[in-house]
Short mmCIF file of C-alpha atoms in Angstrom, two decimals:
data_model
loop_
_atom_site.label_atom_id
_atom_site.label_comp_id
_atom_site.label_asym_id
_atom_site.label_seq_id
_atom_site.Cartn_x
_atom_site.Cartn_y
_atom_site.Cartn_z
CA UNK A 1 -40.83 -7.58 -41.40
CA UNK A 2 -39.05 -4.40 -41.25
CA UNK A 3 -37.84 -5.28 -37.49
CA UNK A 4 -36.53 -8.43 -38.63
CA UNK A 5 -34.31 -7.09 -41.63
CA UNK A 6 -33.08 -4.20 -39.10
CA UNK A 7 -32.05 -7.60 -36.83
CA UNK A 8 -30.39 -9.37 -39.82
CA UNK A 9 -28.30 -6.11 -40.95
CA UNK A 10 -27.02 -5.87 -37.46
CA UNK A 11 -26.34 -9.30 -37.26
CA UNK A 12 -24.55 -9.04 -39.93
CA UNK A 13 -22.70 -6.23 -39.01
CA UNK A 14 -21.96 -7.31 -35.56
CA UNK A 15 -19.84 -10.65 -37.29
CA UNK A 16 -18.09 -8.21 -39.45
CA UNK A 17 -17.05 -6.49 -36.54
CA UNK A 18 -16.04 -9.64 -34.16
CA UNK A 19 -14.51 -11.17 -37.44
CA UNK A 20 -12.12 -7.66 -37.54
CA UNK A 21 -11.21 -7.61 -34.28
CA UNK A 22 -10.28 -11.52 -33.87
CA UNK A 23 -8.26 -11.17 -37.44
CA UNK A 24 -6.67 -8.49 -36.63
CA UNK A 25 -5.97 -9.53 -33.13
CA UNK A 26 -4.41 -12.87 -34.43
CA UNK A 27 -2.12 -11.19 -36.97
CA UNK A 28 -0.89 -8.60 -34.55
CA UNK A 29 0.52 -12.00 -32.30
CA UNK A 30 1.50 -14.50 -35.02
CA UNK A 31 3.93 -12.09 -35.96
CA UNK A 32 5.15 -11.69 -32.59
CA UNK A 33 4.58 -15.58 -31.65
CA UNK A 34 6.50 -16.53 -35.15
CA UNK A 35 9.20 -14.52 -34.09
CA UNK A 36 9.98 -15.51 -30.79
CA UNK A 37 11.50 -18.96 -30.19
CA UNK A 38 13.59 -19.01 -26.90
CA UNK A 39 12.82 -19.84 -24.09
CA UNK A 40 14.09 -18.38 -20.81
CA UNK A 41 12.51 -17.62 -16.77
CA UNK A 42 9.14 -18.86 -16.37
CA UNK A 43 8.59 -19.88 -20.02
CA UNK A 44 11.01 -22.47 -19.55
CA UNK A 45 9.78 -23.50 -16.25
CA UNK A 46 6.33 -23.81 -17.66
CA UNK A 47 7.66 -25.63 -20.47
CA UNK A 48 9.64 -27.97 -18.42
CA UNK A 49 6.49 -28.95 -16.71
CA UNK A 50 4.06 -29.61 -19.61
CA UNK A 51 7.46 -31.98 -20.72
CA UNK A 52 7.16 -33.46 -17.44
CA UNK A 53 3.35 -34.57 -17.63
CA UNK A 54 3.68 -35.50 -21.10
CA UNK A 55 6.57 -38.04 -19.77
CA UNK A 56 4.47 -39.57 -16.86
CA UNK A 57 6.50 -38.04 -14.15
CA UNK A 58 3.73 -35.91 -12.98
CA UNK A 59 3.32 -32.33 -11.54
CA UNK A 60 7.04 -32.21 -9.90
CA UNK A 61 6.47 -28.56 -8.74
CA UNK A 62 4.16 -27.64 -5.97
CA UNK A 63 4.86 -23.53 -6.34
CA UNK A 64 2.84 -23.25 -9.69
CA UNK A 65 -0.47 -24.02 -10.03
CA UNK A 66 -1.71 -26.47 -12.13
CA UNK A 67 -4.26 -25.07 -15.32
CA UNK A 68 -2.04 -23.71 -17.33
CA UNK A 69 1.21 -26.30 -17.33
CA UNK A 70 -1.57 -29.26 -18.08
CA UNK A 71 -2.95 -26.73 -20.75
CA UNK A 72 0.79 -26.53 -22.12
CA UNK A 73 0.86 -30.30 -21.99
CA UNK A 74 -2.49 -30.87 -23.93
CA UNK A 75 -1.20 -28.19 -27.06
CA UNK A 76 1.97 -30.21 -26.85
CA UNK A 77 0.27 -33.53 -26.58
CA UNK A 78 -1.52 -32.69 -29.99
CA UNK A 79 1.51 -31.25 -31.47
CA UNK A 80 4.50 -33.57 -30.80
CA UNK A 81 5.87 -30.59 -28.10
CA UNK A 82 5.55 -28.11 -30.29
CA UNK A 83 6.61 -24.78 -28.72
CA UNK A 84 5.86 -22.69 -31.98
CA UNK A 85 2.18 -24.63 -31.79
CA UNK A 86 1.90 -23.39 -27.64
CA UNK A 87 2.90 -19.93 -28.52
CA UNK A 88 0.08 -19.60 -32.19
CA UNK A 89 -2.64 -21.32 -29.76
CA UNK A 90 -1.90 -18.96 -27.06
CA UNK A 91 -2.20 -16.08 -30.02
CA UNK A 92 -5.55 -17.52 -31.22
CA UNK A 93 -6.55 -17.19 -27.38
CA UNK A 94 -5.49 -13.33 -27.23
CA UNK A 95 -7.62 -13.26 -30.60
CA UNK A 96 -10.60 -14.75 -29.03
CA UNK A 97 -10.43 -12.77 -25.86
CA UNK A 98 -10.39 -9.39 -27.83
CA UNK A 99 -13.60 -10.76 -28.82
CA UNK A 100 -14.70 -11.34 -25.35
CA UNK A 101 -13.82 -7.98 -24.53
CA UNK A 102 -16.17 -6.69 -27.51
CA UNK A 103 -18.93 -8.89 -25.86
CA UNK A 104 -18.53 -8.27 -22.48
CA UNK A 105 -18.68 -4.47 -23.31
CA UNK A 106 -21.97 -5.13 -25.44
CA UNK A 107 -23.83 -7.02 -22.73
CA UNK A 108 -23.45 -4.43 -20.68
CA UNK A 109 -23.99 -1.40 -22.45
CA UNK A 110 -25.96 -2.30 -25.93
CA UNK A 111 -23.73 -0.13 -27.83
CA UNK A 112 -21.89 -2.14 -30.51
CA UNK A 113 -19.09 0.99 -31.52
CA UNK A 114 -18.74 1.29 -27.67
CA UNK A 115 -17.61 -2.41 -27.85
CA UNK A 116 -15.62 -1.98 -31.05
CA UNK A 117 -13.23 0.70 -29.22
CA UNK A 118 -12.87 -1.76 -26.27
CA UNK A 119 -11.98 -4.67 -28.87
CA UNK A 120 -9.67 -2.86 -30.67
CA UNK A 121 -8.32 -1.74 -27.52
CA UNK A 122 -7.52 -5.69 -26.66
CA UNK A 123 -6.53 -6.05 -30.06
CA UNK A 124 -3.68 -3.69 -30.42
CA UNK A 125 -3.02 -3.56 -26.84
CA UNK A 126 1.18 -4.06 -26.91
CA UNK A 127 1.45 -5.94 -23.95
CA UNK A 128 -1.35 -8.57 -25.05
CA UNK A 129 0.86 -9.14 -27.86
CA UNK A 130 3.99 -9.28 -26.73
CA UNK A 131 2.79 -11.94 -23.46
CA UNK A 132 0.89 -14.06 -26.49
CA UNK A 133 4.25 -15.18 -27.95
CA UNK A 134 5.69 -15.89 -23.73
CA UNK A 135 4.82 -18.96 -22.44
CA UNK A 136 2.81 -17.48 -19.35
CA UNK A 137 -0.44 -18.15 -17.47
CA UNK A 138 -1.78 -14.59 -17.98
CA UNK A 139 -2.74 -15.87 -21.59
CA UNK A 140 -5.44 -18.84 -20.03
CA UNK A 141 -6.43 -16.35 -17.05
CA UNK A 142 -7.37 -13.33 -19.06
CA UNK A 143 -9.50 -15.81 -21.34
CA UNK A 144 -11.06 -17.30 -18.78
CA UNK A 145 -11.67 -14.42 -16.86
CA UNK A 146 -13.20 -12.86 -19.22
CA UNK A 147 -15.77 -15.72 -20.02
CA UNK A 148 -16.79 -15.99 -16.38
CA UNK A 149 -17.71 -12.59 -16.81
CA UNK A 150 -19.69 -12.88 -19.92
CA UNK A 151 -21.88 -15.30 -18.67
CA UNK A 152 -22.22 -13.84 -15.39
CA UNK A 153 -23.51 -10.60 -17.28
CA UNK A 154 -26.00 -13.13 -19.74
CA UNK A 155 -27.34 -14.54 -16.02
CA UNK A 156 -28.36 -11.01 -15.12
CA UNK A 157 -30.22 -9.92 -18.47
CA UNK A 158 -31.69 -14.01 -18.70
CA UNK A 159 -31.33 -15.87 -16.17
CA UNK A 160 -30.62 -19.39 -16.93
CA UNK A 161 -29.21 -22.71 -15.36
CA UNK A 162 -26.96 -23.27 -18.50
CA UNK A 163 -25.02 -20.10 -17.67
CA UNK A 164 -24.92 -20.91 -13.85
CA UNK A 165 -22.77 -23.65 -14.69
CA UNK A 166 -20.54 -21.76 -16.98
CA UNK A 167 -20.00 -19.90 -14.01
CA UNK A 168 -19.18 -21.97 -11.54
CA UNK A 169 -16.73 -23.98 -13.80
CA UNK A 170 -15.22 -21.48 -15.26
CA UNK A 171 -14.80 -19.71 -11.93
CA UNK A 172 -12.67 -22.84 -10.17
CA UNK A 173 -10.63 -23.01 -13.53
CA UNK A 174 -9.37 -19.69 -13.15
CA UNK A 175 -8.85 -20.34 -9.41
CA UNK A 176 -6.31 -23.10 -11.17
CA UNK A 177 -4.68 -20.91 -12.84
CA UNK A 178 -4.20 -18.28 -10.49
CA UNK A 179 -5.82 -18.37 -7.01
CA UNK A 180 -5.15 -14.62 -7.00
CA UNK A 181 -8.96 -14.45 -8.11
CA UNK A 182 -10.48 -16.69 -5.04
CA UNK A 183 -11.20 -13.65 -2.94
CA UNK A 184 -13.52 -11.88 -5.73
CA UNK A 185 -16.14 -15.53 -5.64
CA UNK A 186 -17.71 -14.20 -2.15
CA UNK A 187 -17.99 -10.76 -4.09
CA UNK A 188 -19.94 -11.88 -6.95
CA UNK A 189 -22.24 -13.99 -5.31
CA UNK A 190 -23.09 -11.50 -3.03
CA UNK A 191 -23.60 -9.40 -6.05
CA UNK A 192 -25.90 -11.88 -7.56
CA UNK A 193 -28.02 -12.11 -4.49
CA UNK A 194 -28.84 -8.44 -4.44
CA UNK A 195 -28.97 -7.36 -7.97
CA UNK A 196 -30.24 -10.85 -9.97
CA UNK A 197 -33.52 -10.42 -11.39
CA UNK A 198 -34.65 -13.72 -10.28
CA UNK A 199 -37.24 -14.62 -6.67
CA UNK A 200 -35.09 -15.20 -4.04
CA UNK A 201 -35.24 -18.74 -3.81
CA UNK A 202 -33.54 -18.83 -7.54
CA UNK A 203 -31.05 -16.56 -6.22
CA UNK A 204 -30.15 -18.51 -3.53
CA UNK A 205 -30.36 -21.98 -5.16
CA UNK A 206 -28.44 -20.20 -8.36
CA UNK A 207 -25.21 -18.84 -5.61
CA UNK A 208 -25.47 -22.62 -4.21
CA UNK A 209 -24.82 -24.29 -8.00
CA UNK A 210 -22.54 -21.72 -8.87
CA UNK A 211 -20.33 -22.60 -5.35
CA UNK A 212 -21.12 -25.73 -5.27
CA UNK A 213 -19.56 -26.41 -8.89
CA UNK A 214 -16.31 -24.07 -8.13
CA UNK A 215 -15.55 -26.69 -5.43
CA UNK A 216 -16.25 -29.59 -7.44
CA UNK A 217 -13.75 -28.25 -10.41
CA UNK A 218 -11.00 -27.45 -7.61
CA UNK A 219 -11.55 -31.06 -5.83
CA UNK A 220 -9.61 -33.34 -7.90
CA UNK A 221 -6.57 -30.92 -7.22
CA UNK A 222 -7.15 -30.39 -3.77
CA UNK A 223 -7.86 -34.10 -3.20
CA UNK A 224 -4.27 -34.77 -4.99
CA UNK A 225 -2.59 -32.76 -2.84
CA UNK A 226 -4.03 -34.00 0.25
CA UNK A 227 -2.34 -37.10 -0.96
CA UNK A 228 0.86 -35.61 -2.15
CA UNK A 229 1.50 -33.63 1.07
CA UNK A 230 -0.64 -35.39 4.08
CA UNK A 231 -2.09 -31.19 4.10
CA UNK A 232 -4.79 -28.88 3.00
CA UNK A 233 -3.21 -27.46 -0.22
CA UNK A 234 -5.77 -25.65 -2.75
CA UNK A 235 -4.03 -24.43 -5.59
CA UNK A 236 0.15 -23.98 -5.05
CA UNK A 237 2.68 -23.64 -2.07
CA UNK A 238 3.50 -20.54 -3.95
CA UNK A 239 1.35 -18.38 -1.85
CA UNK A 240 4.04 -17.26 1.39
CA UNK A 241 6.91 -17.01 -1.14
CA UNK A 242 4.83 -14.58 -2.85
CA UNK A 243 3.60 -12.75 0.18
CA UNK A 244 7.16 -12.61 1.75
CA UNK A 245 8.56 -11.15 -1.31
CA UNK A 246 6.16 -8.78 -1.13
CA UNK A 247 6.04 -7.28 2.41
CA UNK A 248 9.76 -8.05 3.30
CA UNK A 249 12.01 -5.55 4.88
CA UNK A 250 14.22 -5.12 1.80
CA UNK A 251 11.42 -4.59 -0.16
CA UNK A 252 10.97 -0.67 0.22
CA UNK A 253 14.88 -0.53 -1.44
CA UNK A 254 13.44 -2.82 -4.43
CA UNK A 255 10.20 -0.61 -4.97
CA UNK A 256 12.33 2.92 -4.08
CA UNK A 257 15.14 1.82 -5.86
CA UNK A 258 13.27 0.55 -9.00
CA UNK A 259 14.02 -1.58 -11.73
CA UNK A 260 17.45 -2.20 -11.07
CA UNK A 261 17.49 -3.55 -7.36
CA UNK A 262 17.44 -6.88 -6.29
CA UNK A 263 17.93 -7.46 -2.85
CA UNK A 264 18.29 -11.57 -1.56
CA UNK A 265 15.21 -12.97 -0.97
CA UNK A 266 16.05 -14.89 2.53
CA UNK A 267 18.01 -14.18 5.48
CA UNK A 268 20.88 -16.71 5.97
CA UNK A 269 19.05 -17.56 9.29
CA UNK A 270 15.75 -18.30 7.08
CA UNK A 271 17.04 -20.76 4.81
CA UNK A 272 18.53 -22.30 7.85
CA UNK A 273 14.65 -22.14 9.32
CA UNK A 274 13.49 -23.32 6.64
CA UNK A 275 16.40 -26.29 5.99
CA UNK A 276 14.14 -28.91 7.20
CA UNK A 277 10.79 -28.27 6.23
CA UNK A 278 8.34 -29.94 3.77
CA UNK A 279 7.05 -27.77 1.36
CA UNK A 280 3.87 -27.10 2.75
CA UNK A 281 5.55 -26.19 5.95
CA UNK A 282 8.13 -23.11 4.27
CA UNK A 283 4.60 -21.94 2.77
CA UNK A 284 3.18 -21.68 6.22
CA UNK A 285 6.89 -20.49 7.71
CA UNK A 286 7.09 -17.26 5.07
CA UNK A 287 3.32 -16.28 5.86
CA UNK A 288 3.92 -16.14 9.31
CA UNK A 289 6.99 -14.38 8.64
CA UNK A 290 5.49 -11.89 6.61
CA UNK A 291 2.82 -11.07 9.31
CA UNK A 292 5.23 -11.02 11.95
CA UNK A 293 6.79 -8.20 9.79
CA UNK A 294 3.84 -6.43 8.96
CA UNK A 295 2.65 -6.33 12.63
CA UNK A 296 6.19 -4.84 13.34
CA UNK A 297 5.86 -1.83 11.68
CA UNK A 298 2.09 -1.33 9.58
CA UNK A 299 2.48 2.12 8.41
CA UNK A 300 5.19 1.34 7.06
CA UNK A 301 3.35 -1.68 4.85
CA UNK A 302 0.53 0.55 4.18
CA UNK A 303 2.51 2.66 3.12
CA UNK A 304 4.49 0.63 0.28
CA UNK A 305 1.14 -0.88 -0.16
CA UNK A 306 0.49 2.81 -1.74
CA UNK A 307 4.24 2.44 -3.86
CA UNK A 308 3.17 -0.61 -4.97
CA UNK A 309 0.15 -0.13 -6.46
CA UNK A 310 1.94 3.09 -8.30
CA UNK A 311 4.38 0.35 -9.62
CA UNK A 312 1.29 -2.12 -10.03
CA UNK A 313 -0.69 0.21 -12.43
CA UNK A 314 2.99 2.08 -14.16
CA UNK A 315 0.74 5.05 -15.49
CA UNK A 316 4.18 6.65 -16.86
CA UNK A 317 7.36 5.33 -17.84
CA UNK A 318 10.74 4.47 -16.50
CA UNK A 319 13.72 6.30 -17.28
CA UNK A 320 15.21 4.17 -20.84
CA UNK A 321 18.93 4.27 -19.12
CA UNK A 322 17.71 2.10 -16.31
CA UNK A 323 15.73 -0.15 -18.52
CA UNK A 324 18.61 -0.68 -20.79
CA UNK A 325 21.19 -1.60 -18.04
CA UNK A 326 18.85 -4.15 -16.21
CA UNK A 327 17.35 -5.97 -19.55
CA UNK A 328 21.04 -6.07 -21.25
CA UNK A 329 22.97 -7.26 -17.97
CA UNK A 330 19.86 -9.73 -17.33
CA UNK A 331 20.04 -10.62 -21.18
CA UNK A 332 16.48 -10.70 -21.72
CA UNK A 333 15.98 -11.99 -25.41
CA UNK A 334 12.84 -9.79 -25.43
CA UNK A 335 14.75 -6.41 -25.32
CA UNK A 336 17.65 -7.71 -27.53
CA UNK A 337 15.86 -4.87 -29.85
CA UNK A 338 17.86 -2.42 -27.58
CA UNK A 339 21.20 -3.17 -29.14
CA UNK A 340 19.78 -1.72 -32.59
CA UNK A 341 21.44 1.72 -33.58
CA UNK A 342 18.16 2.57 -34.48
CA UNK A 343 16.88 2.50 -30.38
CA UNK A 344 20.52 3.62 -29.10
CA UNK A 345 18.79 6.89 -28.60
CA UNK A 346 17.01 6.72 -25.61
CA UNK A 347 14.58 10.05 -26.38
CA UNK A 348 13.41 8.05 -29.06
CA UNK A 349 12.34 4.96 -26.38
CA UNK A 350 10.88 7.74 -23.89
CA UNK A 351 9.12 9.31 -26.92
CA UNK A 352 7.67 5.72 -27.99
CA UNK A 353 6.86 4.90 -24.00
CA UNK A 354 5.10 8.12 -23.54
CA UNK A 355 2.94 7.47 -26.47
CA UNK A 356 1.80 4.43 -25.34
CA UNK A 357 1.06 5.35 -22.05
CA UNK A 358 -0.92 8.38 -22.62
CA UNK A 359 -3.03 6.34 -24.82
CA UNK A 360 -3.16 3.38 -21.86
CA UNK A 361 -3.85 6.46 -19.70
CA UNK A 362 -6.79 8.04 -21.87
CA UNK A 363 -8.45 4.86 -20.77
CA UNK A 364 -7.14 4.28 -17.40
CA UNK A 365 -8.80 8.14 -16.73
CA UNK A 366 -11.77 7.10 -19.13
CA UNK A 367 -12.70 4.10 -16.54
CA UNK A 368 -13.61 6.31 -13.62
CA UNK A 369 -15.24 8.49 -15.77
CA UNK A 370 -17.34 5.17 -17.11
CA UNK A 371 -18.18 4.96 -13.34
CA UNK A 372 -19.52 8.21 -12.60
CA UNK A 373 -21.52 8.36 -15.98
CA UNK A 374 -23.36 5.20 -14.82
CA UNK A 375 -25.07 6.25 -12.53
CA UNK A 376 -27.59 7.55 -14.80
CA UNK A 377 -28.97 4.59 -15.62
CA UNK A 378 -29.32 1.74 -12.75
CA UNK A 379 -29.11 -1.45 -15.36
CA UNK A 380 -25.96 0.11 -16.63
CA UNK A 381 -24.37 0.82 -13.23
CA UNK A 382 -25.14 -2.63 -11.64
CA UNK A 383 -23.03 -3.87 -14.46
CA UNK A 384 -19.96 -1.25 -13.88
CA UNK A 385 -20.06 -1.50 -10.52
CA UNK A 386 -19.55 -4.87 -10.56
CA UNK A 387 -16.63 -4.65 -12.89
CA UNK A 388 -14.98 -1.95 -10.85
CA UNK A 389 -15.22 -3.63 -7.98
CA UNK A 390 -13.00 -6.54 -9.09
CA UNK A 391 -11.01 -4.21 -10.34
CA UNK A 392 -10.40 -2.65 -6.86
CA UNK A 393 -9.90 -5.49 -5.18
CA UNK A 394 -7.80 -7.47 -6.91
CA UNK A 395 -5.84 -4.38 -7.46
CA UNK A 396 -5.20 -4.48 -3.58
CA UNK A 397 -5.16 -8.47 -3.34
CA UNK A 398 -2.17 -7.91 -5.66
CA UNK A 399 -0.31 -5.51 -4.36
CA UNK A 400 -0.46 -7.09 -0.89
CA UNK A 401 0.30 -10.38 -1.52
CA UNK A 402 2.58 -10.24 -4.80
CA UNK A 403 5.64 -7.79 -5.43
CA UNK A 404 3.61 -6.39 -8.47
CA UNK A 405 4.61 -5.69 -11.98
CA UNK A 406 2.54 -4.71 -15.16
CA UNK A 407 2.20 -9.00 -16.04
CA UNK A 408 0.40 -9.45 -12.90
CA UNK A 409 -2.61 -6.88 -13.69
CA UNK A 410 -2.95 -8.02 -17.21
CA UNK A 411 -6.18 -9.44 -16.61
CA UNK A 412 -7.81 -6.58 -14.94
CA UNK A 413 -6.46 -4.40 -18.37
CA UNK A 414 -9.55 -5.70 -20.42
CA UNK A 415 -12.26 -3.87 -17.92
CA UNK A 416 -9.29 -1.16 -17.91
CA UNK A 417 -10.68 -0.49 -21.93
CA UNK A 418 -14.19 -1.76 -21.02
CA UNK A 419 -15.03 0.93 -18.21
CA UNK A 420 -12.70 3.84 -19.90
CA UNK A 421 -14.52 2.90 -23.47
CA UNK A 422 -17.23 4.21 -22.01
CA UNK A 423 -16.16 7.04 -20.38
CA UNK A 424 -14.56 8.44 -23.38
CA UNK A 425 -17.24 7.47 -25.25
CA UNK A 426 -19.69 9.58 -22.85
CA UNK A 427 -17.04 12.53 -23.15
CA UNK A 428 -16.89 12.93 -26.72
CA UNK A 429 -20.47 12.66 -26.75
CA UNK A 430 -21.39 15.30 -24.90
CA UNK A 431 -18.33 17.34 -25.99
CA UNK A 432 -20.08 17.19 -29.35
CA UNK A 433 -23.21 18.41 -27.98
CA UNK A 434 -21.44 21.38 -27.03
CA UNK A 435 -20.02 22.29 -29.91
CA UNK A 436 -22.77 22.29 -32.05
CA UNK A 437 -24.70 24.04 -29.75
CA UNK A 438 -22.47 26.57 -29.90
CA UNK A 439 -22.23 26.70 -33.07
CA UNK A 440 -26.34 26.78 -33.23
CA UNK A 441 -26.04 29.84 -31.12
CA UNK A 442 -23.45 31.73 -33.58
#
């Protein structure tokens, strides 16, 4: 009896503590999302496209990918186009994946104020907020994400065919939103295989339903645009526009030079290349492109492999004079803020910049902390490794194939505050050890 009102009190508890995080999570981006009403880059690209499919003239562009534009289409579908609607679904999202984060922390380390820090963490985390109100695919990837990894986590504590299939769903969604995470699927299942509690015959039937049900969510889209281009296409011809923008020649002036470069994207003998070409064929043309460069000269890409993954991860910030000149010549509505007398000093930005990112960097330290600390407990570290090593690699996936910015790691931020939860968390604990010891000994 007693066991059961100790289960009921933390029950109890536990809601209290998801229902604080997802409220406070949600009011932190319907202000934001309220705010913010023009549209402008990508938003309006996005937005252009759900318009499109809502119209019956179908998916027009073949250099996005298709989740999140049909997912724009549905809200506006329900809600007579309603941009405001997009932007306060796309906030209760962020609400809902602060909650993730709180679960995804719990499943793996049975702590529930660990999971509260990493919560909060997703909660008041700026750029969650501020991406919420943006019409962006970051805002279905980090959701989705971060449900694959909840039930992959469930599968390893109880093992079960219902959560199998969460996987594998889930898992070719998020390939549909960005294929950026297609290269971690071999990962995990390998992962499975060694560490699932299961006989190895459930292991390997398990890794075959969780494949075999990635492939069935990506075959309708695959199938269309077999018919569409008369190629294999799996997700977007985005990929060698991507990957040439990333390991061009002019690209160590954009990453050297910072913010405020922008060198042209193609040659004038490119476009002329490329002039005659389907779409599938310029993806194919700037891949081989890219690898002709990269053969050319590979220090030289691993080396701006190592610049970009500074610039990928931003652990301090940029100079406010530099930010100011590129946001107010590009005319971003976002930083329209700048023109206030109020920010017109720019210690008062760097002040408000450093702040943030020594608390981003508390955690960012805090995660390989989390790793080491692991290892003193095997259930614990199969679980963190696992976590760090998507981490890793889609860290390097990124900054390979992408020219990166802080947007295109937002998903990997929630096992930033995961892993470097527990770190600190280990820290403080045994930092309060010491001092009472010492103070015992006085």
């Amino acid at each position: 009896m007693r066991i059961l009102n100790t289960i009921k009190r933390l029950s109890q508890k536990e809601a209290f503590l998801l229902s604080s995080i997802f409220i406070t999570a949600l009011s932190l981006r319907l202000a934001l999302a309220l705010f913010k009403t023009q549209l402008y880059s990508d938003d309006l690209e996005y937005h252009n496209m759900a318009i499109d499919i809502l119209q019956g003239k179908g998916f027009a562009s073949g250099v996005r990918h298709p989740a999140y534009p049909f997912f724009l289409a549905f809200v506006y579908m329900l809600t007579n186009a309603g941009i405001l609607a997009a932007k306060i679904t796309q906030s209760f999202l962020g609400a809902f994946a602060a909650v993730l984060v709180y679960l995804v922390s719990k499943s793996i380390f049975n702590k529930w104020h660990l999971a509260l820090v990493s919560g909060l963490a997703a909660a008041f985390y700026p750029f969650f907020i501020l991406y919420a109100s943006r019409l962006f695919s970051e805002n279905l990837q980090i959701f989705i994400v971060l449900a694959v990894f909840l039930f992959v986590l469930r599968d390893f504590d109880k093992p079960s065919l219902k959560n199998k299939i969460f996987i594998g769903i889930l898992f070719g969604l998020s390939i549909l939103v960005k294929a950026v995470v297609l290269p971690f699927l071999p990962i995990l299942l390998i992962w499975m295989s060694l560490f699932s509690r299961e006989v190895l015959k459930k292991r390997l039937k398990g890794i075959i339903i969780i494949s075999s049900l990635a492939v069935m969510t990506l075959a309708p889209w695959v199938i269309r645009n077999y018919a569409v281009y008369k190629q294999f296409v799996l997700a977007s011809n985005l990929g060698g526009a991507c990957f040439w923008a990333s390991n061009n020649p002019e690209i160590s002036d954009t990453i050297l030079k910072g913010i405020q470069a922008t060198p042209p994207l193609y040659t004038e003998q490119m476009k002329s290349d490329m002039a005659g070409l389907s779409p599938v064929q310029q993806d194919r043309y700037l891949y081989r492109t890219a690898f002709n460069n990269i053969r050319n000269d590979p220090k030289k890409f691993i080396w701006f492999g190592a610049l970009k993954m500074k610039t990928l991860w931003h652990l301090w910030p940029d100079d406010p004079k530099k930010v100011k000149v590129y946001s107010m010549d590009k005319s971003y509505p976002e930083f329209s803020f700048l023109k206030n007398e109020l920010f017109s000093r720019d210690s008062l930005i760097m002040a408000l910049k450093i702040l943030f990112h020594l608390c981003y960097n508390i955690f960012f330290i805090g995660m390989f902390l989390g790793l080491y600390f692991s290892f003193r407990n095997r259930y614990e570290m199969v679980k963190v490794l696992l976590l760090f090593l998507f981490i890793c690699l889609m860290s390097c996936v990124i900054i390979f194939t992408f020219y990166p910015g802080v947007r295109y790691r937002l998903f990997l931020d929630p096992y930033v505050f995961i892993l470097g939860g527990y770190g600190i968390f280990n820290v403080a604990s045994r930092l309060n050890k010491y001092l009472k010891g010492g103070a015992t000994n006085v």
